[in-house]
Short mmCIF file of C-alpha atoms in Angstrom, two decimals:
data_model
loop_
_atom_site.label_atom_id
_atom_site.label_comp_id
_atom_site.label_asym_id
_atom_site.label_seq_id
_atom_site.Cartn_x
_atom_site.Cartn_y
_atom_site.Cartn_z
CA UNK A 594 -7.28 31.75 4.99
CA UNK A 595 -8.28 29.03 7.30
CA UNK A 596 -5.65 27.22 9.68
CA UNK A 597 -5.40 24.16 11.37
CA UNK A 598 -2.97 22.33 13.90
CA UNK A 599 -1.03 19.51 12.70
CA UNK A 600 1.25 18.30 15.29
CA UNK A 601 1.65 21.10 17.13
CA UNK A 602 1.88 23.27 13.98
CA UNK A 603 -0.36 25.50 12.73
CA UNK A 604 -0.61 25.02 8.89
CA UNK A 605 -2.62 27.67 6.49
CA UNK A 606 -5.55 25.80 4.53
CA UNK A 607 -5.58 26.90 0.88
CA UNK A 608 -9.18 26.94 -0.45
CA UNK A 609 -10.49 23.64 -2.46
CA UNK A 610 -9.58 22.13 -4.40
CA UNK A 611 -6.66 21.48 -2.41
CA UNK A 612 -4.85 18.28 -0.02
CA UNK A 613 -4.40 20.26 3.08
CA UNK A 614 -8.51 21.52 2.36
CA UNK A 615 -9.08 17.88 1.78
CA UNK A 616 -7.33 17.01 5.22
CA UNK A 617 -9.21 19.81 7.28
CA UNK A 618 -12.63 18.25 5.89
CA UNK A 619 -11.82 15.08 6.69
CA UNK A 620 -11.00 16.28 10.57
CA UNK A 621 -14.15 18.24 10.85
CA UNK A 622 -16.44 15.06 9.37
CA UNK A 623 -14.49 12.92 11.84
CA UNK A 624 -14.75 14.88 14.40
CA UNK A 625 -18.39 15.93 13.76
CA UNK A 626 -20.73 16.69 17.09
CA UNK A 627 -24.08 17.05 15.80
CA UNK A 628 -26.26 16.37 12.36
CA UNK A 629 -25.90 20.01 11.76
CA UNK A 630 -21.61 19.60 11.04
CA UNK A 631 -22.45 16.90 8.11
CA UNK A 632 -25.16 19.74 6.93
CA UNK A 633 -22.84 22.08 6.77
CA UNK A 634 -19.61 20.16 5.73
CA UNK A 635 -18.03 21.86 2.70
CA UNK A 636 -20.81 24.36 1.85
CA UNK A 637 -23.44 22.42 2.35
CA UNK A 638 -21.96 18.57 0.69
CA UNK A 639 -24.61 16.50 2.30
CA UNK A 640 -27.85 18.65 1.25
CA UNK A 641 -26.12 18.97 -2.34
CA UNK A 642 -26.06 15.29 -2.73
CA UNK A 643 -29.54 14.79 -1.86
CA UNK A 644 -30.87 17.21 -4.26
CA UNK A 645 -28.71 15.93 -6.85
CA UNK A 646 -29.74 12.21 -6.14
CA UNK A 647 -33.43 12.91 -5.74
CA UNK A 648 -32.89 14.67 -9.41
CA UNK A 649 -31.05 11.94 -10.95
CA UNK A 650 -32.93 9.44 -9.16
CA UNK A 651 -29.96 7.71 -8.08
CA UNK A 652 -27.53 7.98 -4.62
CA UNK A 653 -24.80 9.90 -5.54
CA UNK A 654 -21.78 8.97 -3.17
CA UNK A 655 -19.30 11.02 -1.51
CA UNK A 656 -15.93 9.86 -2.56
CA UNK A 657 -14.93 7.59 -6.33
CA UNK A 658 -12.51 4.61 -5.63
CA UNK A 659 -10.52 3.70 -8.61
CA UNK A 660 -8.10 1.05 -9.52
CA UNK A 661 -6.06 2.55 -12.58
CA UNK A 662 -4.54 -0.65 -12.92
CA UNK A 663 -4.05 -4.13 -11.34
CA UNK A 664 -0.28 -4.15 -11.79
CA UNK A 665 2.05 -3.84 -8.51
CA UNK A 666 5.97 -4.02 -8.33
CA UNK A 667 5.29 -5.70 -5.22
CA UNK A 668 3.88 -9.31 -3.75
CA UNK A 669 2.56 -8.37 -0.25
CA UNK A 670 1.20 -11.84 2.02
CA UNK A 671 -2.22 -11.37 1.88
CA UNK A 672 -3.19 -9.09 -0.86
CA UNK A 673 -6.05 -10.17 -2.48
CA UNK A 674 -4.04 -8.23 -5.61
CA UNK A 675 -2.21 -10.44 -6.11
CA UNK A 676 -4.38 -12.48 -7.34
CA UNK A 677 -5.41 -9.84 -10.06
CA UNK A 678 -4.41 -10.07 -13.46
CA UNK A 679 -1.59 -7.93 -13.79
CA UNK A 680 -2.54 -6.81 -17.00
CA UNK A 681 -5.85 -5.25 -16.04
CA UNK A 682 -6.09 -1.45 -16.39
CA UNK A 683 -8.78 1.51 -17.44
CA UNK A 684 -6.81 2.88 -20.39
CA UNK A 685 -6.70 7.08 -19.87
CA UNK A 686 -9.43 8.09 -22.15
CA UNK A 687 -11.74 5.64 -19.54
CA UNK A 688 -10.64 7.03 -17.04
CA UNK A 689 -11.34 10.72 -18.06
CA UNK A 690 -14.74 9.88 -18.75
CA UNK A 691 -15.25 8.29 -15.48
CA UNK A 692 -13.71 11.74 -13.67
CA UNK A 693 -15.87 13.53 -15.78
CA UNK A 694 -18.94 11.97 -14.88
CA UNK A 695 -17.84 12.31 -11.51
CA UNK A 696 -17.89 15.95 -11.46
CA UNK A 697 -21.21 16.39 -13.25
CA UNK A 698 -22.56 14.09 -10.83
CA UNK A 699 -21.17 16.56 -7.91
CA UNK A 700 -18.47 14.21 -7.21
CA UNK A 701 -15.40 15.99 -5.25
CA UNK A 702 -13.10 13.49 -4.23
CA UNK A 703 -11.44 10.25 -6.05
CA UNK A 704 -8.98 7.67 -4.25
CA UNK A 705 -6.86 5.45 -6.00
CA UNK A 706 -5.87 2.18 -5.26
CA UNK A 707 -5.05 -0.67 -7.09
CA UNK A 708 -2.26 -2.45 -7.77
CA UNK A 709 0.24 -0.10 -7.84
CA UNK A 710 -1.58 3.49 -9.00
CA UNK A 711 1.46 5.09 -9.21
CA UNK A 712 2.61 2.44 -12.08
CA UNK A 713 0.47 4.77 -14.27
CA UNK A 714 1.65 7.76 -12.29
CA UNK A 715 2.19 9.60 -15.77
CA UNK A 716 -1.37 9.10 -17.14
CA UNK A 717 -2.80 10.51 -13.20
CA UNK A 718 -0.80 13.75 -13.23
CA UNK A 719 -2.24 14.61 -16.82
CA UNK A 720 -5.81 13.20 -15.18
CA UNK A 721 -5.31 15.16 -12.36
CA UNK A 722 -4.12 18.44 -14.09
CA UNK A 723 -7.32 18.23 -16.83
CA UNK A 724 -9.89 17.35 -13.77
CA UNK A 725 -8.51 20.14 -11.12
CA UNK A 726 -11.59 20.45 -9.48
CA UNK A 727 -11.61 17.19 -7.54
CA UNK A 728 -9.16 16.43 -4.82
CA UNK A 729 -7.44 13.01 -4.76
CA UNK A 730 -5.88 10.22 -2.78
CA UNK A 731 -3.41 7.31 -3.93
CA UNK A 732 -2.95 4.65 -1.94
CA UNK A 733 0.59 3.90 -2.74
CA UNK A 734 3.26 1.61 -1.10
CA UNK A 735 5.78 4.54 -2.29
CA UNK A 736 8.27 2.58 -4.08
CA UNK A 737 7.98 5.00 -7.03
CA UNK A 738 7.40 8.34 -5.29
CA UNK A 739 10.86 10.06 -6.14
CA UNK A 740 12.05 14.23 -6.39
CA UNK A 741 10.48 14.93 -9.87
CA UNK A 742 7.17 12.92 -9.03
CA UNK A 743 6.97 15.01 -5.41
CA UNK A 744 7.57 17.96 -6.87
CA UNK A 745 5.13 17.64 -9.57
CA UNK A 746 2.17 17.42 -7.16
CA UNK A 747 3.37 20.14 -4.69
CA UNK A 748 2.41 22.25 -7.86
CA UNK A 749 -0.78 20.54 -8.84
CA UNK A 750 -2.19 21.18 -5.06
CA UNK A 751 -4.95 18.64 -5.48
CA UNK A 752 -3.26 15.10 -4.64
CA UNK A 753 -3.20 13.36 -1.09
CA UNK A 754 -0.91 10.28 -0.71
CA UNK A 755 -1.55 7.82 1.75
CA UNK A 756 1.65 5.42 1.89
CA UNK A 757 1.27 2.19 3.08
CA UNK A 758 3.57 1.07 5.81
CA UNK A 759 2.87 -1.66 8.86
CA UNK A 760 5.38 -1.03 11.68
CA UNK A 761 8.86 -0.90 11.96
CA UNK A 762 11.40 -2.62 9.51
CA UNK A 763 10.56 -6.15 10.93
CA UNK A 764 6.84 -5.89 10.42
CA UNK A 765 6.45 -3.78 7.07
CA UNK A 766 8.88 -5.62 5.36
CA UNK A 767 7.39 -9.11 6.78
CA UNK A 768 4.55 -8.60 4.20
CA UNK A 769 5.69 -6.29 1.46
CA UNK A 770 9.24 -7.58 1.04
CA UNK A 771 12.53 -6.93 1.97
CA UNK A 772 13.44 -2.75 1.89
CA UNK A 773 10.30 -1.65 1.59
CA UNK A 774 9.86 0.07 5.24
CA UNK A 775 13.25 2.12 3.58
CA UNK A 776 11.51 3.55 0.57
CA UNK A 777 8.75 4.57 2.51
CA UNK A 778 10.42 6.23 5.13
CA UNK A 779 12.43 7.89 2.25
CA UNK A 780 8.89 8.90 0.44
CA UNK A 781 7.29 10.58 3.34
CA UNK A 782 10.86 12.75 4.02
CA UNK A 783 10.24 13.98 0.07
CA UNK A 784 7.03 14.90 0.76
CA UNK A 785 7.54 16.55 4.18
CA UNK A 786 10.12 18.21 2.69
CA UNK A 787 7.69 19.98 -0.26
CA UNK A 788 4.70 20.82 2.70
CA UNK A 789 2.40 18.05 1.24
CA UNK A 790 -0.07 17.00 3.61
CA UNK A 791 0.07 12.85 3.46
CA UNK A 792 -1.14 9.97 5.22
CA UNK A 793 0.00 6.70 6.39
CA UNK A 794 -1.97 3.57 5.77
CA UNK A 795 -1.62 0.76 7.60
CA UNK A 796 -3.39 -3.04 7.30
CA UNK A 797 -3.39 -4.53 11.00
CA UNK A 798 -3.27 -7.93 11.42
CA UNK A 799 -2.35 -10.61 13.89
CA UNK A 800 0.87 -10.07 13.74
CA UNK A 801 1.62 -6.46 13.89
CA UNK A 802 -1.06 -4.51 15.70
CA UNK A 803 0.10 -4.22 19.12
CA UNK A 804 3.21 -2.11 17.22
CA UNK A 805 1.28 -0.05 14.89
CA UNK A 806 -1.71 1.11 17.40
CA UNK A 807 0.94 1.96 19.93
CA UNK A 808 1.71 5.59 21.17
CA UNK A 809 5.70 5.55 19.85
CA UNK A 810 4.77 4.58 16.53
CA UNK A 811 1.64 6.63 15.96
CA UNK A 812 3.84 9.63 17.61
CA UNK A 813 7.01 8.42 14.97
CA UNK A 814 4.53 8.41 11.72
CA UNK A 815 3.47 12.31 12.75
CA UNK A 816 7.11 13.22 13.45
CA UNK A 817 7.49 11.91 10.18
CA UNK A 818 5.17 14.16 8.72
CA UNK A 819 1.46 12.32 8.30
CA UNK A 820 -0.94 14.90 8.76
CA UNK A 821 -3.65 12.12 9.33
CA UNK A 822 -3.84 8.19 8.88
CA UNK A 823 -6.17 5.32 7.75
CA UNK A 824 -6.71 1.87 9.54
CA UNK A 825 -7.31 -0.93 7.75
CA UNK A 826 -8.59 -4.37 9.66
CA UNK A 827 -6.43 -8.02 7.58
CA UNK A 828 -9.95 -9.26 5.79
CA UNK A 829 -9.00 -12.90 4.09
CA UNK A 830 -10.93 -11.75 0.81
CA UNK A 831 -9.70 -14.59 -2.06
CA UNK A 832 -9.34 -18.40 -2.01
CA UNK A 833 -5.91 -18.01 -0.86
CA UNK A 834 -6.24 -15.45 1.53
CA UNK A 835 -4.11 -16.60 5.53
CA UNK A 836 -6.55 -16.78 8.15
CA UNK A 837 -3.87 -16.89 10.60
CA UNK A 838 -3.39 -13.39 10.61
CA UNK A 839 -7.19 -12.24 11.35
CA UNK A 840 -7.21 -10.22 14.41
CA UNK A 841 -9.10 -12.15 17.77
CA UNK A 842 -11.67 -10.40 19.12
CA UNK A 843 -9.35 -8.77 22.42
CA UNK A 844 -6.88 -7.29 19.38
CA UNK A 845 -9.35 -5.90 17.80
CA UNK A 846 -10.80 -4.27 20.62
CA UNK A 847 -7.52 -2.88 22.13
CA UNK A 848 -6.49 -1.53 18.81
CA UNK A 849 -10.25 0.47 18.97
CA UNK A 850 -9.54 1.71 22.33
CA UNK A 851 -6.05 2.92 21.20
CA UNK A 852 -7.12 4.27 18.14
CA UNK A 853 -10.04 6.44 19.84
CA UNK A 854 -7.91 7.49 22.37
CA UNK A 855 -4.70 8.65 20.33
CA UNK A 856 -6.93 10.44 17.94
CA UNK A 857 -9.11 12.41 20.89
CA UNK A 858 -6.06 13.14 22.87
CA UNK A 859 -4.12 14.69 19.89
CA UNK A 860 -6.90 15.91 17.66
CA UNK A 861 -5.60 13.76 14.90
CA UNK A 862 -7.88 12.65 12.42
CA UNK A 863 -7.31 8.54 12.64
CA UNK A 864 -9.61 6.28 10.87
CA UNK A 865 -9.76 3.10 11.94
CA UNK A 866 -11.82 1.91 8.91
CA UNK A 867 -14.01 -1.50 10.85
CA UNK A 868 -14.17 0.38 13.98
CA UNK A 869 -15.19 3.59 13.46
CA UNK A 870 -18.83 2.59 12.09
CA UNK A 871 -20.24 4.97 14.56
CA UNK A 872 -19.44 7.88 11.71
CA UNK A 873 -20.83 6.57 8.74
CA UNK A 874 -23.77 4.47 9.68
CA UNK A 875 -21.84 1.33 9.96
CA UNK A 876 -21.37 0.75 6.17
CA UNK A 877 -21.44 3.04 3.43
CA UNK A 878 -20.93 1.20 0.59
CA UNK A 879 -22.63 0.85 -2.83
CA UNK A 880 -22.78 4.86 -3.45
CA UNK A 881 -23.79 5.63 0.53
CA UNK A 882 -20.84 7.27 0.81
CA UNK A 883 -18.28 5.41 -1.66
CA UNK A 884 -18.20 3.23 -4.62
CA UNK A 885 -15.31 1.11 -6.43
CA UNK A 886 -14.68 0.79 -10.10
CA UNK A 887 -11.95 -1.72 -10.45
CA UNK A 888 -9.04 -2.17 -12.72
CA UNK A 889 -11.30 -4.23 -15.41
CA UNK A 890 -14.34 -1.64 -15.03
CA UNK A 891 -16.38 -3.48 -12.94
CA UNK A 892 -18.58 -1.38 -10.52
CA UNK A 893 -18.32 -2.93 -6.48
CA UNK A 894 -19.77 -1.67 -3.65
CA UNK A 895 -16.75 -1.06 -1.94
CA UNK A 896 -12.73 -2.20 -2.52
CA UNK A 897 -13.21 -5.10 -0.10
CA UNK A 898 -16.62 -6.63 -2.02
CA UNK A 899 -16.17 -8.38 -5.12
CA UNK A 900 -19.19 -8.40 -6.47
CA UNK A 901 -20.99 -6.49 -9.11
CA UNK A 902 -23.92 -6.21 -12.16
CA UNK A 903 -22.34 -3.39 -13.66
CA UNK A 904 -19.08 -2.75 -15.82
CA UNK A 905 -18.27 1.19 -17.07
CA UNK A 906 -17.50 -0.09 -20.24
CA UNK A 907 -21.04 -1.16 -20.80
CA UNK A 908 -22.62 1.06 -18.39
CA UNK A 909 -22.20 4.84 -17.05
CA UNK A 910 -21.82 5.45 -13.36
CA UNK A 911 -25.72 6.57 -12.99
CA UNK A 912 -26.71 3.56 -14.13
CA UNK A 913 -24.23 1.75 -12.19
CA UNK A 914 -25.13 3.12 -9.54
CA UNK A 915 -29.13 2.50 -9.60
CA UNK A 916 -27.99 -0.81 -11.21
CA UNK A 917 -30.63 -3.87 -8.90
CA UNK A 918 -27.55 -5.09 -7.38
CA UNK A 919 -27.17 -2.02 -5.63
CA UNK A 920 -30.31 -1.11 -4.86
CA UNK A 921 -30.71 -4.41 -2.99
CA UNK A 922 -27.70 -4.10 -1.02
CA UNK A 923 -28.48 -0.23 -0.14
CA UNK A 924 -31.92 -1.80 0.55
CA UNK A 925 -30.33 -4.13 3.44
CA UNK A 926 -28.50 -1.05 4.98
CA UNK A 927 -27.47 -0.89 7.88
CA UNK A 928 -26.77 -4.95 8.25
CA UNK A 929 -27.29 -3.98 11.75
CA UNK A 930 -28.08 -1.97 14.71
CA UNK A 931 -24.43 -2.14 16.51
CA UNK A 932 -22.34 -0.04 14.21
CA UNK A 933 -19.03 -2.68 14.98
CA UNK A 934 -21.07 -5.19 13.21
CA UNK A 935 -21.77 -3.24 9.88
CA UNK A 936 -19.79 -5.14 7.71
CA UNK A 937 -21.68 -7.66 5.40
CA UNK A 938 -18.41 -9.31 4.41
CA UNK A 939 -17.21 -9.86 8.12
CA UNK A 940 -20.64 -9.74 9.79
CA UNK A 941 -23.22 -10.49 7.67
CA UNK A 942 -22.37 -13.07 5.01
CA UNK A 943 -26.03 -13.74 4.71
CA UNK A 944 -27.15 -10.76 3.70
CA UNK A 945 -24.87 -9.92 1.31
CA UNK A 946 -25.34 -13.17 -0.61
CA UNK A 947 -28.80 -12.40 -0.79
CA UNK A 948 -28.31 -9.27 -2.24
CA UNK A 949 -25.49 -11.01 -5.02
CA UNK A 950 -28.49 -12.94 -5.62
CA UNK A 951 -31.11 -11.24 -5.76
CA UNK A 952 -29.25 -8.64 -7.57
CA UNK A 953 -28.24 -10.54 -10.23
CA UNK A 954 -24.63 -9.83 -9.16
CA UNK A 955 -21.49 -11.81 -9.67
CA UNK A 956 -17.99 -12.40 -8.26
CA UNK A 957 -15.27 -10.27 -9.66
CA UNK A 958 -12.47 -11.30 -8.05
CA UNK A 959 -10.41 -12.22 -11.23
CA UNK A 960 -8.37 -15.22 -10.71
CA UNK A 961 -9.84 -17.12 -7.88
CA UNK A 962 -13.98 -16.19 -7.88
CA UNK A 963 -15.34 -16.28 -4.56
CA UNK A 964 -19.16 -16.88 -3.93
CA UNK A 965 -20.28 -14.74 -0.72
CA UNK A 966 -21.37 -18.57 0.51
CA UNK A 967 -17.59 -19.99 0.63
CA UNK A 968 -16.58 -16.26 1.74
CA UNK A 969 -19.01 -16.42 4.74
CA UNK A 970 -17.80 -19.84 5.48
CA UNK A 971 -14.48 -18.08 6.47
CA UNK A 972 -16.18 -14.75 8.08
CA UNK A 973 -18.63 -16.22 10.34
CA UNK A 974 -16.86 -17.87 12.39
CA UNK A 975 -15.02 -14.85 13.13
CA UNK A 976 -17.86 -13.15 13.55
CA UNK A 977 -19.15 -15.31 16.09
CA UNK A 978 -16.52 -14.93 18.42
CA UNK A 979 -16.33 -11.08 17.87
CA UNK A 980 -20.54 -10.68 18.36
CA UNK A 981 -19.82 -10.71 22.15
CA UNK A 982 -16.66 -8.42 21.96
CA UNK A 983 -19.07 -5.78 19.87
CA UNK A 984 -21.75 -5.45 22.58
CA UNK A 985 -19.20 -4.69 24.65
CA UNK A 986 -17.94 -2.21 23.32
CA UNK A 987 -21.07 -0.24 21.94
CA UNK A 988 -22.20 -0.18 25.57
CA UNK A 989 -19.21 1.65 26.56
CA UNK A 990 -19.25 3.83 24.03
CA UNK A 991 -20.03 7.55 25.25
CA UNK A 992 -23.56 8.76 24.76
CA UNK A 993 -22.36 11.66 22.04
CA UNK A 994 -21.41 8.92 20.21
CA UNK A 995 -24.28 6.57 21.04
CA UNK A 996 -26.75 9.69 19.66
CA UNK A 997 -24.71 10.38 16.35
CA UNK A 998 -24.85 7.30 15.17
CA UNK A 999 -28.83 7.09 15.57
CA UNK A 1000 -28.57 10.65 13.96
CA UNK A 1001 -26.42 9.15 10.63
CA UNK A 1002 -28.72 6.60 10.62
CA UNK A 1003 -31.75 8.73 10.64
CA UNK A 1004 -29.85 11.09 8.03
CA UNK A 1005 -29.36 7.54 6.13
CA UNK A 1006 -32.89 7.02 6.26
CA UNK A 1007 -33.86 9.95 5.56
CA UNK A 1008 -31.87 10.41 1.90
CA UNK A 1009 -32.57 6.67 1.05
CA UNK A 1010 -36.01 7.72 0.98
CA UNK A 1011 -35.84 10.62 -1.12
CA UNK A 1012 -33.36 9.34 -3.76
CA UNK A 1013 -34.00 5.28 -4.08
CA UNK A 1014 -37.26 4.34 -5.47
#
């Protein structure tokens, strides 16, 4: 049985599908040196998915993002949730049929977001008990992760959790309400407890990111138990959305060269989800390496782009995913050559509004549509402070790092080619 160190320990790898399998993938694809480590990830993954797309005619993706439901027992500043219809949700037998065209497709891995997933948490561990081949991740804010629910997954063996927390007391309850830093805490100490391998999740913002890209806390969330953690830049997606907590371009960069550095020096896998573009050829949305089906069906190109042509309740996920929409936004990938300016939300507004366009696309964000024209008219400006910033840092950027991102773009290339018409 394979092993792997996780804070100092070294922890036996059970054989997928399985979280702590899902965990030591994840490391190795972070941590990848050459073109030959995605090749090989996971028996081959990468070459798998070509053959499969050039078969199907269509790019099959990596990973499923689902929203079970729009519902959340909480009100965090900021969420574009929030403005969701709290009533929205795939009912269980739509969500079976969208795991099970997962795995036909090849599909491995499904995350869960929302809303609140765990509000259907009784639905998922039925899902996740039919559909044991796939391994998956819920982003939860842990409110409703208790003893039975903890010990219900340490025996299914095929659920991550990544709990969402932003600092210490002051800062997580600042945007998620008052004792919510406490029922975290008290979430990851249940799951420690059973040997689950979880993450942390954090959303950096103005306001918080000198604490939560610091050494104490990073070093605090492993004590805790995290055996890995996501990053996840403030975007002001949604009419109402604060600009005053976007990140200036010095943050931003600080929290990249703390993020790099933590997760070198300690061999802990630490996505920092804007600024690690270098590893996935700067976006890899639309079915590149991800795509979202939200709590109303509709098909996105990722969780932070509301816009789509495509619905599961009128479509299946092959057709979703060669739906024109996508095609003309894999068509524009990469939105450029510096991989800290791959976002089309953030970075290139343009682009992506001619692809809603030209893809006959349309804004999904439920209670307060957005048109990528009045969303750029937010972004770019941050943009053009950042442009400088992101030259910057690209040129100091070590060559290994420089050459494997030409080498995912080439792979990029290379697969478009072969599977999109």
């Amino acid at each position: 049985m394979a092993r792997m160190t996780v804070s100092g320990r070294r922890e036996r790898i059970p054989p997928f599908p399985h979280h702590k399998y899902n965990v030591q993938q994840s490391r190795r694809f972070f941590f990848a040196r050459s073109a030959w480590d995605h090749l090989l990830l996971g028996k081959g993954i990468a070459l798998r998915e070509m053959v499969r797309g050039v078969l199907l005619r269509c790019y099959v993706p990596r990973l499923l993002l689902v929203d079970p439901t729009s519902r959340c027992d909480l009100h965090c500043t900021g969420c574009w949730a929030a403005d969701y219809g709290r009533t929205d949700e795939l009912s269980y037998e739509e969500l079976d049929s969208l795991f099970a065209q997962a795995r036909r497709l090849g599909i491995m891995y499904c995350n869960l977001s929302g809303g609140e997933p765990l509000m259907r948490k009784d639905d998922l561990l039925r899902l996740f008990a039919k559909h044991r081949r796939m391994i998956y991740g819920i982003f939860t804010n842990g409110t409703r992760v208790d003893a039975d629910f903890a010990d219900a997954i340490a025996r299914l063996g095929n659920v991550n959790l990544y709990l969402s927390i932003e600092g210490w007391r002051e800062e997580t309850d600042f945007r998620r309400g008052p004792g919510a830093y406490d029922r975290v805490l008290a979430a990851m100490d249940l799951l420690r407890e059973r040997g689950i391998g979880f993450a942390f999740s954090i959303c950096y913002h103005a306001r918080n990111w000198d604490v939560v890209s610091s050494d104490a806390y990073l070093d605090f969330l492993r004590e805790k138990g995290a055996w890995f953690g996501w990053m996840f830049q403030y975007v002001p997606v949604g009419k109402d959305a604060d600009p005053s907590l976007v990140l200036s371009p010095e943050q931003r960069a600080e929290v990249k060269r703390r993020v790099d550095a933590y997760a070198e020096r300690h061999g802990f896998v630490l996505v920092d989800f804007w600024n690690n573009g270098h590893l996935v050829h700067g976006c890899a949305a639309a079915g590149i390496g991800f795509v979202h089906v939200n709590a109303r069906g509709d098909v996105e190109p990722c969780a932070f782009c509301h816009y789509s042509d495509s619905n599961i309740r009128e479509k299946t996920l092959v057709e979703a995913l060669r739906s024109p929409f996508f095609r003309r936004f894999r068509k524009a990938q990469p939105f450029d050559a510096n991989p800290l300016r791959g976002c089309p939300l953030m970075n290139h507004p343009e682009a992506l509004a001619a692809a809603v366009r030209e893809g006959g696309a349309h804004s999904t964000h439920l209670h307060a549509p957005e048109s990528p024209e009045e969303l750029g008219a937010k972004t770019a400006p941050i943009d053009a402070a950042w442009r400088k910033m992101a030259e910057r840092l690209q040129s100091e950027e070590t060559p290994r790092k420089r050459r494997h991102f030409a080498t995912m773009l080439k792979l990029q290339r290379w697969k478009k080619g072969w599977t999109d018409p």
